PDB file of C-alpha atoms in Angstrom:
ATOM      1  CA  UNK A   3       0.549-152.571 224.994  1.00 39.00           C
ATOM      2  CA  UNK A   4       2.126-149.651 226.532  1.00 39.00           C
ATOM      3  CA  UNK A   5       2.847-147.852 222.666  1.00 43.00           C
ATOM      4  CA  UNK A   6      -1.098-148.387 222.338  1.00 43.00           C
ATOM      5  CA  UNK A   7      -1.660-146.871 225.651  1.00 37.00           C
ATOM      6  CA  UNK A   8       0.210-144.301 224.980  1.00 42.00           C
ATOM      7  CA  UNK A   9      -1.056-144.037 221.487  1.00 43.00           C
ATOM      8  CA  UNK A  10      -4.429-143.784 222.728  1.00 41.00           C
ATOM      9  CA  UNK A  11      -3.678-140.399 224.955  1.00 41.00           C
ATOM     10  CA  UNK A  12      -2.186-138.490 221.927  1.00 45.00           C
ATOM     11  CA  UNK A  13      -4.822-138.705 220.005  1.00 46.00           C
ATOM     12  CA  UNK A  14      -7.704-136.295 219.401  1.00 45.00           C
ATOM     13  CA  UNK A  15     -11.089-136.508 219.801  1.00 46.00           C
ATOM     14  CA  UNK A  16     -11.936-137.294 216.323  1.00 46.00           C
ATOM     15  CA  UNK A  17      -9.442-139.729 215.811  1.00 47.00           C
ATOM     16  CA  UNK A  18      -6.067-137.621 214.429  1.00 45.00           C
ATOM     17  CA  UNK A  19      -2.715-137.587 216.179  1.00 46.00           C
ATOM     18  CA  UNK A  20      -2.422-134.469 218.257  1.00 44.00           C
ATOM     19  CA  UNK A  21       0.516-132.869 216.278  1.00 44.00           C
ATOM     20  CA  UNK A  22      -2.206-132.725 213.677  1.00 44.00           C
ATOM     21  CA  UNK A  23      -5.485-131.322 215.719  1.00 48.00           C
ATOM     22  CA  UNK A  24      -5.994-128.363 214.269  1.00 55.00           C
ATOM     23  CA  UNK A  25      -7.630-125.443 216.551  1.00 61.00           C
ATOM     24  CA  UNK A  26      -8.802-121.788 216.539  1.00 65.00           C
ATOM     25  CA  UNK A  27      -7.669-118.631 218.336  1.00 62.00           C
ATOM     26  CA  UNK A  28      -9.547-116.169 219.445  1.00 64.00           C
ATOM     27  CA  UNK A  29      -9.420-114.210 216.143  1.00 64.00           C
ATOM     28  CA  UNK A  30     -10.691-117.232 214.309  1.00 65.00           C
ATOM     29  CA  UNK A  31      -7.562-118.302 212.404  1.00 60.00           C
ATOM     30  CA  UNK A  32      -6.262-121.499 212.517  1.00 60.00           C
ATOM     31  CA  UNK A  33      -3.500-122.580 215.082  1.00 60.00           C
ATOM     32  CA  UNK A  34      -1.566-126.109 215.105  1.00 63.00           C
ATOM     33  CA  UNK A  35      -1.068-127.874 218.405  1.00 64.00           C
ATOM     34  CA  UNK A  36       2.610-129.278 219.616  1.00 63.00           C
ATOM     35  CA  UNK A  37       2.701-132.623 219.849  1.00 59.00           C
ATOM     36  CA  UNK A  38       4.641-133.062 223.106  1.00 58.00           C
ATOM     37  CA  UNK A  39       3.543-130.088 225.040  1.00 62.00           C
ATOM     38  CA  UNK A  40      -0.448-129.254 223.521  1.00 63.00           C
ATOM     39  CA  UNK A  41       0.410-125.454 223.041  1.00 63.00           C
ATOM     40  CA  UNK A  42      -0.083-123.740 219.400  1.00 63.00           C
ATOM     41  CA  UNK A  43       2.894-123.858 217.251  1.00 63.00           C
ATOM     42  CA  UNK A  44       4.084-121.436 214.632  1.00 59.00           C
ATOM     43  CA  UNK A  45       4.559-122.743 210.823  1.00 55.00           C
ATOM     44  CA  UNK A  46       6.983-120.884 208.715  1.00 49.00           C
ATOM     45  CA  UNK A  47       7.628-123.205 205.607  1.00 47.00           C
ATOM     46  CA  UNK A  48       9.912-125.584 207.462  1.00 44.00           C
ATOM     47  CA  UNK A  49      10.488-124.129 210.311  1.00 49.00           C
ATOM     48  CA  UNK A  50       8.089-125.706 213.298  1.00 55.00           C
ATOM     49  CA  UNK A  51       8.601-123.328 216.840  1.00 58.00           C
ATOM     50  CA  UNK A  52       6.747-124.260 219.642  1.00 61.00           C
ATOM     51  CA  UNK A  53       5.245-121.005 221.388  1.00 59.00           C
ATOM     52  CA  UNK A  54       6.272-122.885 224.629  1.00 58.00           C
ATOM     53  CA  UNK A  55       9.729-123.298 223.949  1.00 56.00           C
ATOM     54  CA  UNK A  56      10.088-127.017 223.929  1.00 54.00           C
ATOM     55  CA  UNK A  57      11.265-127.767 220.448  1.00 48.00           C
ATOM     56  CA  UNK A  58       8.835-130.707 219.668  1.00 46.00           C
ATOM     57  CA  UNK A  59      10.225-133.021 221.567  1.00 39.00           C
ATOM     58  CA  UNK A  60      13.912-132.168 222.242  1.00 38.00           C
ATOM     59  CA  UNK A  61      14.466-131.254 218.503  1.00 42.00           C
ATOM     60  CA  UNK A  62      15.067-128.044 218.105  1.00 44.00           C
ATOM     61  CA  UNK A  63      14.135-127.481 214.283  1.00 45.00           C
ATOM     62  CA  UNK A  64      14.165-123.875 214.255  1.00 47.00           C
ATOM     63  CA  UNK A  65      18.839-124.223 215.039  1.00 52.00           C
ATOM     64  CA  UNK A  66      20.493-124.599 211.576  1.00 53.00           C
ATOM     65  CA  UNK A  67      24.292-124.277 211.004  1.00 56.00           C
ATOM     66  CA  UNK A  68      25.390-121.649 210.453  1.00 63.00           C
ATOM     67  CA  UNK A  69      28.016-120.965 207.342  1.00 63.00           C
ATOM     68  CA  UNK A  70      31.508-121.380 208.179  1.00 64.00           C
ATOM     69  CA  UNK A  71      35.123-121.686 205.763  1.00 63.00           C
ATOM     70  CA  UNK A  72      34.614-125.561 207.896  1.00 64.00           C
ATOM     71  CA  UNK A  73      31.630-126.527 205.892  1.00 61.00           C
ATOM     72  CA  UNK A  74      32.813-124.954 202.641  1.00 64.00           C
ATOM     73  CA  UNK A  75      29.723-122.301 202.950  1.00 65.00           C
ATOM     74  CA  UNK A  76      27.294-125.220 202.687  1.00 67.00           C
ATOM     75  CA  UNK A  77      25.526-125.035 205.979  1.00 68.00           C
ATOM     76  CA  UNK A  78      23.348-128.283 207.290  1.00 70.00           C
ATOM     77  CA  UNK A  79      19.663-127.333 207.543  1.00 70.00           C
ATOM     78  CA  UNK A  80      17.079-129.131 209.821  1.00 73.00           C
ATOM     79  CA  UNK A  81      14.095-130.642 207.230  1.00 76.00           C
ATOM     80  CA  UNK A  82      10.883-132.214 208.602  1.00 79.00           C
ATOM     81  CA  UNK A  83       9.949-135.421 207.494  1.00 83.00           C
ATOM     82  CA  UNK A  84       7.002-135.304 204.789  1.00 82.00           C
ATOM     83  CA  UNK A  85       5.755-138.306 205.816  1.00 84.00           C
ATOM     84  CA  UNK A  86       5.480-138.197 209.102  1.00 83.00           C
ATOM     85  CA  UNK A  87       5.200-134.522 210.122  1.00 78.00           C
ATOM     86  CA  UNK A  88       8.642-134.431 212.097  1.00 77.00           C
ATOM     87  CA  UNK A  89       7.273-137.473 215.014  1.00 78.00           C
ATOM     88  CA  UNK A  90       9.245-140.036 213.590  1.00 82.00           C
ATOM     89  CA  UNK A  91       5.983-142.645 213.478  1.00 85.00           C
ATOM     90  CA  UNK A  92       3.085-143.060 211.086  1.00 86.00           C
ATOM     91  CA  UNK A  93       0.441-144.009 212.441  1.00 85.00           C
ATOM     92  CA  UNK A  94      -2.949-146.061 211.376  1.00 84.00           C
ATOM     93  CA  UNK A  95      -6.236-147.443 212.141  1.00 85.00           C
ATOM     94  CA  UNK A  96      -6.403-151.354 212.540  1.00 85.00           C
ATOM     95  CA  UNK A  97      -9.217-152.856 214.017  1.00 85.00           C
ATOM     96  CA  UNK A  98     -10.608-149.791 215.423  1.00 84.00           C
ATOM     97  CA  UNK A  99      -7.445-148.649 217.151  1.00 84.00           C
ATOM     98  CA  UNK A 100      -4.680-146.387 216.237  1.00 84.00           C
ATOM     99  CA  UNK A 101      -1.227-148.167 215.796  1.00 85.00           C
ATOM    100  CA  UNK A 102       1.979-146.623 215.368  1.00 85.00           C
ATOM    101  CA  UNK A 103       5.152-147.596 213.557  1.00 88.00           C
ATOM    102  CA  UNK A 104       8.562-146.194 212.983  1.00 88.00           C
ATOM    103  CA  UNK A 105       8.486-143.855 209.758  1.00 88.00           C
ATOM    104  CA  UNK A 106      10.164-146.116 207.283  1.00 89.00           C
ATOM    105  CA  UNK A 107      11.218-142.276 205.483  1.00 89.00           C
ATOM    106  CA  UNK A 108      13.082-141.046 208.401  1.00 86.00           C
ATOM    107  CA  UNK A 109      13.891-144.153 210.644  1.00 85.00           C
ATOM    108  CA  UNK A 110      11.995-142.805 213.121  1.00 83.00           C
ATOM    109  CA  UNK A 111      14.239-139.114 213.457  1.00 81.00           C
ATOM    110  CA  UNK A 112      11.151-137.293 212.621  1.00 80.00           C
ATOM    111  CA  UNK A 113      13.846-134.481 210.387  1.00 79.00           C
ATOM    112  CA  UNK A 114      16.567-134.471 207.831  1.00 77.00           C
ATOM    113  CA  UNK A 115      19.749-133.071 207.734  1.00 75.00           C
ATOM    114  CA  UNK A 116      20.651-131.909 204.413  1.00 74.00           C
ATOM    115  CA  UNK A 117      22.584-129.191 203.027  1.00 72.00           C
ATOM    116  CA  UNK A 118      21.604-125.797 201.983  1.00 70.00           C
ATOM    117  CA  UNK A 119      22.475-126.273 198.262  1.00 69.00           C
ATOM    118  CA  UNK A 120      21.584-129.450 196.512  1.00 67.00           C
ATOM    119  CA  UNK A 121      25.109-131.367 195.784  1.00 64.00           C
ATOM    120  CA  UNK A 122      23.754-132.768 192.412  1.00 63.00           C
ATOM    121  CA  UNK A 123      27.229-132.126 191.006  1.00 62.00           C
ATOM    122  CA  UNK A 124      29.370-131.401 193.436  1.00 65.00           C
ATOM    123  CA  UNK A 125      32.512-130.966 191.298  1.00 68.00           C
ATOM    124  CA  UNK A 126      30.761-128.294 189.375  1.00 70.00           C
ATOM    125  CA  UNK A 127      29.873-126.518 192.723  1.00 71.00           C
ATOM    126  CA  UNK A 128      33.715-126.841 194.203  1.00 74.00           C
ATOM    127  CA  UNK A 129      34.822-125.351 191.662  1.00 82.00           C
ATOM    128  CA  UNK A 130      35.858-121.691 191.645  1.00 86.00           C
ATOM    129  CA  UNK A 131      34.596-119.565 188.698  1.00 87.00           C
ATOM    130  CA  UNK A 132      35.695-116.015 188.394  1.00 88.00           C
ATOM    131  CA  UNK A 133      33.782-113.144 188.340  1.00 88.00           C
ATOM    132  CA  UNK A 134      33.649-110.217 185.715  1.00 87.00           C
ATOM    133  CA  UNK A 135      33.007-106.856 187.791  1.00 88.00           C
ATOM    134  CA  UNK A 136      31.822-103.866 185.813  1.00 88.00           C
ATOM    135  CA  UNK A 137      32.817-100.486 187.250  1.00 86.00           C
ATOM    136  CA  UNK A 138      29.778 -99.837 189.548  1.00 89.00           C
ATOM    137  CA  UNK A 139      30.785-103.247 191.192  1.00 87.00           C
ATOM    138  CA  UNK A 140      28.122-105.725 189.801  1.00 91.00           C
ATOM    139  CA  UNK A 141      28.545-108.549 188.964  1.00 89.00           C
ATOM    140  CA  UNK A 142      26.844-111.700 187.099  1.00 90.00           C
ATOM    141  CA  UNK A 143      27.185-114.982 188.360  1.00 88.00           C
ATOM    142  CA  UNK A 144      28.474-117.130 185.658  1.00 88.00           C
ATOM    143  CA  UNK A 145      25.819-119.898 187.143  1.00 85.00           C
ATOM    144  CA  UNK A 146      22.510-119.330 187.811  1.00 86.00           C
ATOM    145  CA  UNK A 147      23.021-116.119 185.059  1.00 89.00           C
ATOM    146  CA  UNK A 148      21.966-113.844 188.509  1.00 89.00           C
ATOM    147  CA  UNK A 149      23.231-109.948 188.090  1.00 90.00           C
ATOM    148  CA  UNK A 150      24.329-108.816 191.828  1.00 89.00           C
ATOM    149  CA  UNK A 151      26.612-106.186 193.776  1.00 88.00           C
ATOM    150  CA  UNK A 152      29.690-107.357 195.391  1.00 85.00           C
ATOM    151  CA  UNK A 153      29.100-105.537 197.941  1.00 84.00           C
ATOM    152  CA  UNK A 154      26.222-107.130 199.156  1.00 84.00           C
ATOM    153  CA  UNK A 155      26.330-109.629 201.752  1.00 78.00           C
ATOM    154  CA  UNK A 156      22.827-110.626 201.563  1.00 79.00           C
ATOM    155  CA  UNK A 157      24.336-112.193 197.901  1.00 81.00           C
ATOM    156  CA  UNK A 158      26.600-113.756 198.729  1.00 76.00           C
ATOM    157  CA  UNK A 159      28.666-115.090 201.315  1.00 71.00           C
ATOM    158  CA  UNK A 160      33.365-115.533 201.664  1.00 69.00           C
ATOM    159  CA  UNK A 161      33.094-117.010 197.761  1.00 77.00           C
ATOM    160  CA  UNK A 162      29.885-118.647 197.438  1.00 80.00           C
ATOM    161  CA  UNK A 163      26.508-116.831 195.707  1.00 82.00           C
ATOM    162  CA  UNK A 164      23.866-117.643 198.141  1.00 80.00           C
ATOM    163  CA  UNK A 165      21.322-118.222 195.607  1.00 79.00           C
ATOM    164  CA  UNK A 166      23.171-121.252 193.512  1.00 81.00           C
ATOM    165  CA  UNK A 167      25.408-122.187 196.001  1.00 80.00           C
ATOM    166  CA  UNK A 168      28.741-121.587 193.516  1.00 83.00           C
ATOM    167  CA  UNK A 169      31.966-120.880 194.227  1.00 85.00           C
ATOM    168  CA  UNK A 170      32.875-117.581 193.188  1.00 87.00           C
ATOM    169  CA  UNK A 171      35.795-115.309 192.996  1.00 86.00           C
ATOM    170  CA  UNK A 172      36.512-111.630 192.791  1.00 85.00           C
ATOM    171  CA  UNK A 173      39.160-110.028 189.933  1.00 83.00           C
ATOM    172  CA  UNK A 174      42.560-109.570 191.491  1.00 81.00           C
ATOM    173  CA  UNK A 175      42.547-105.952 190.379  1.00 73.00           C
ATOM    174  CA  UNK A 176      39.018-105.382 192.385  1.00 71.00           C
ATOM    175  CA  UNK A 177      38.885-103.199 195.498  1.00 63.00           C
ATOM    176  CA  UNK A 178      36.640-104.493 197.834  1.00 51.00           C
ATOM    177  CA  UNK A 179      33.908-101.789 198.585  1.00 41.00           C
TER     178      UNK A 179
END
């Protein structure tokens, strides 16, 4: 009784869950409300950021971790649930009343943890290949076939290319820039 109560008060007035009312600003564009705390929110692909500061609901999605030699340069990244929009319950219409249920996706967590690069083969990705560096110090990583300088941080990160996610390392006869 109380979950339909509740269930009841977070919805809109034409019948969609709050986290999903969609509403314009002054300028005419479209703004998403929070879920927990009515305010507009900020969509940037994944990323979900309350304008209020709340998180959605104590989650704060926009906090990943960061890369470290303790995760191996794989950090853990926050993902929001496709099916459920990062609430942890779908909801439906039964007899002219909204009823929710825990999202069978998520169990009910509303996000994923899962790591920046996809650990299809993970041996292949543990393993260090070495780089050939040309003169002007580029690079090609022997991966993902992706020409880079070594010098460039953006690139990659203490042995691992950002964009693939391998394990690379440098000539013993190269001088860091």
């Amino acid at each position: 009784m109380f979950d339909a109560l509740a269930k009841w008060f977070s919805f809109g007035r034409d019948n969609t869950p709050r986290s999903e009312v969609k509403t314009k600003d002054k300028y005419g564009n479209d703004l998403t409300l929070c879920a927990k705390c009515k305010v507009p929110v900020v969509v940037q692909g994944a990323v979900i950021k309350c304008l209020n500061g709340c998180h959605m609901g104590d989650i704060d999605y926009t906090r990943d971790e960061s890369s470290c030699q303790q995760n191996n340069y794989n950090p853990l990244q926050i993902q929001i649930c496709s099916k459920c929009g990062g609430d942890g319950k779908e909801y439906f219409k039964e007899d002219d009343a909204w009823c929710a249920i825990v999202c069978a996706q998520c169990n009910g967590q509303g996000v994923f943890h899962l790591r920046k690069y996809s650990i299809e083969d993970e041996q292949a990705l543990a393993r260090v290949l070495p780089l050939e560096v040309n003169a002007e110090g580029w690079a090609r990583c022997p991966k993902c076939n992706f020409q880079f300088q070594v010098s460039d941080k953006n690139v990659w990160l203490d042995g691992r290319h950002k964009r693939c996610g391998q394990k690379l390392s440098l000539p013993e006869n190269y001088a860091s820039l």
